[in-house]
């Protein structure tokens, strides 16, 4: 049985990865500092180590106590707005945490890592759909910290033979109702969970950040991808590294775009709730359209997303309506 170390496995996407690995029969070890993650989200892992990636002695202990075959690193801060006001927090945690992880991997002879990157590495896109070879010019420190890690991975591959796959996520959403896990951020800033909270009456309305963009209905268009499809891509990436040892960078998106208004309309239909919405000013730094080309992931990893927007929103609704206070009850 293969042992996979999932860093940030108590977070939203990480916990869905843990559930999938467990379902597929992997032995799973999690490290998480639980600053933004939830211990309750870690289902079926053999062990949860609570500590910080930047603590070299802590990581050394994790690698010494377990024979790790591969690493998946989700551990990061991910609030775009906060990264603009506190960039050092993002470089400090995200970049230094990954550096520490790579150092431990090098010392313990572990040569495979799947890294969670982001569409924010592109910044304002040159064209749609966005391809991996397009210009990367992040417009915030969050995206810049992830791009810096991609650079570090490239050089560590050349120097130490640590092979990597970096996965640039578009808009992750949905949940895993069977495993009883879902999205629980505090504060929450993402559209779909906020729409769910408005449907539950926990918020008076959903604010639509701008309706004067150059799109069909004037609201921003994004590429929403089910968190379970994302997790499946990581598993294929690990298998790809095992088979070929070839590093690479891949977009993970559906290839379809939906506007903010379309998301709210779909949520109204699926939840049967009114969901009041109000037009509000634009949010700084929001590009009008972000849609992934997922051709490379299909061709090289054999990944195609299986779940569409309806399933994303239905699963998000199952989670939020069943856990109105997230993991707290
Ligand atoms: N958005 C919105 N109201 C909200 C939160 C988000 O209109 O309360 C919009 C946001 O401007 C963007 C889209 O919804 O166009 C998705 O935003 P989110 O923060 O979920 O993800 P991002 O695309 O920023 O990664």
CSV table of N, CA and C and ligand atoms in Angstrom, one decimal, residues 171 189-191 194 206-209 220 222 224 260 283 286, ligand 1:
chain,number,residue,atom,x,y,z
A,171,UNK,N,-12.3,27.9,-10.2
A,171,UNK,CA,-13.1,28.1,-9.0
A,171,UNK,C,-13.6,26.8,-8.4
A,189,UNK,N,-15.4,34.1,1.6
A,189,UNK,CA,-15.3,35.2,0.6
A,189,UNK,C,-15.8,34.7,-0.8
A,190,UNK,N,-16.0,33.4,-0.9
A,190,UNK,CA,-16.3,32.8,-2.2
A,190,UNK,C,-17.8,32.8,-2.6
A,191,UNK,N,-18.1,33.0,-3.9
A,191,UNK,CA,-19.4,33.2,-4.3
A,191,UNK,C,-20.4,32.1,-3.9
A,194,UNK,N,-21.3,31.7,-0.3
A,194,UNK,CA,-22.1,32.9,0.2
A,194,UNK,C,-23.5,32.9,-0.3
A,206,UNK,N,-27.2,38.3,-1.3
A,206,UNK,CA,-25.9,38.1,-2.0
A,206,UNK,C,-25.6,39.4,-2.7
A,207,UNK,N,-24.4,39.9,-2.5
A,207,UNK,CA,-24.0,41.1,-3.3
A,207,UNK,C,-23.4,40.7,-4.6
A,208,UNK,N,-23.8,41.3,-5.7
A,208,UNK,CA,-23.2,41.0,-7.0
A,208,UNK,C,-22.2,42.1,-7.3
A,209,UNK,N,-20.9,41.7,-7.3
A,209,UNK,CA,-19.8,42.7,-7.4
A,209,UNK,C,-19.7,43.2,-8.8
A,220,UNK,N,-19.4,39.1,-13.8
A,220,UNK,CA,-18.2,38.3,-14.1
A,220,UNK,C,-18.4,36.9,-14.4
A,222,UNK,N,-16.9,33.0,-14.5
A,222,UNK,CA,-15.8,32.2,-13.9
A,222,UNK,C,-16.1,30.7,-14.3
A,224,UNK,N,-16.3,27.1,-12.9
A,224,UNK,CA,-16.5,26.4,-11.6
A,224,UNK,C,-16.2,25.0,-11.8
A,260,UNK,N,-22.0,35.5,-12.6
A,260,UNK,CA,-22.5,35.5,-11.2
A,260,UNK,C,-24.0,35.4,-11.2
A,283,UNK,N,-15.4,44.5,-7.3
A,283,UNK,CA,-14.4,44.2,-6.3
A,283,UNK,C,-13.0,44.4,-7.0
A,286,UNK,N,-10.8,42.1,-10.0
A,286,UNK,CA,-11.5,41.0,-10.6
A,286,UNK,C,-11.5,41.1,-12.1
B,1,LIG,N1,-18.6,37.5,-6.3
B,1,LIG,C1,-19.7,38.3,-6.1
B,1,LIG,N2,-20.2,38.4,-4.8
B,1,LIG,C2,-19.6,37.8,-3.7
B,1,LIG,C3,-18.5,37.0,-3.9
B,1,LIG,C4,-18.0,36.9,-5.2
B,1,LIG,O1,-20.3,38.9,-7.0
B,1,LIG,O2,-20.1,38.0,-2.6
B,1,LIG,C5,-18.1,37.4,-7.6
B,1,LIG,C6,-16.6,37.8,-7.8
B,1,LIG,O3,-16.6,39.2,-8.2
B,1,LIG,C7,-16.2,36.9,-8.9
B,1,LIG,C8,-17.0,35.6,-8.7
B,1,LIG,O4,-18.1,36.0,-7.9
B,1,LIG,O5,-16.5,37.4,-10.2
B,1,LIG,C9,-16.3,34.5,-8.1
B,1,LIG,O6,-15.6,35.0,-6.9
B,1,LIG,P1,-14.9,34.1,-5.8
B,1,LIG,O7,-14.4,35.0,-4.7
B,1,LIG,O8,-15.8,33.0,-5.5
B,1,LIG,O9,-13.7,33.5,-6.6
B,1,LIG,P2,-12.5,34.1,-7.5
B,1,LIG,O10,-12.9,34.1,-8.9
B,1,LIG,O11,-12.3,35.5,-6.9
B,1,LIG,O12,-11.4,33.2,-7.2
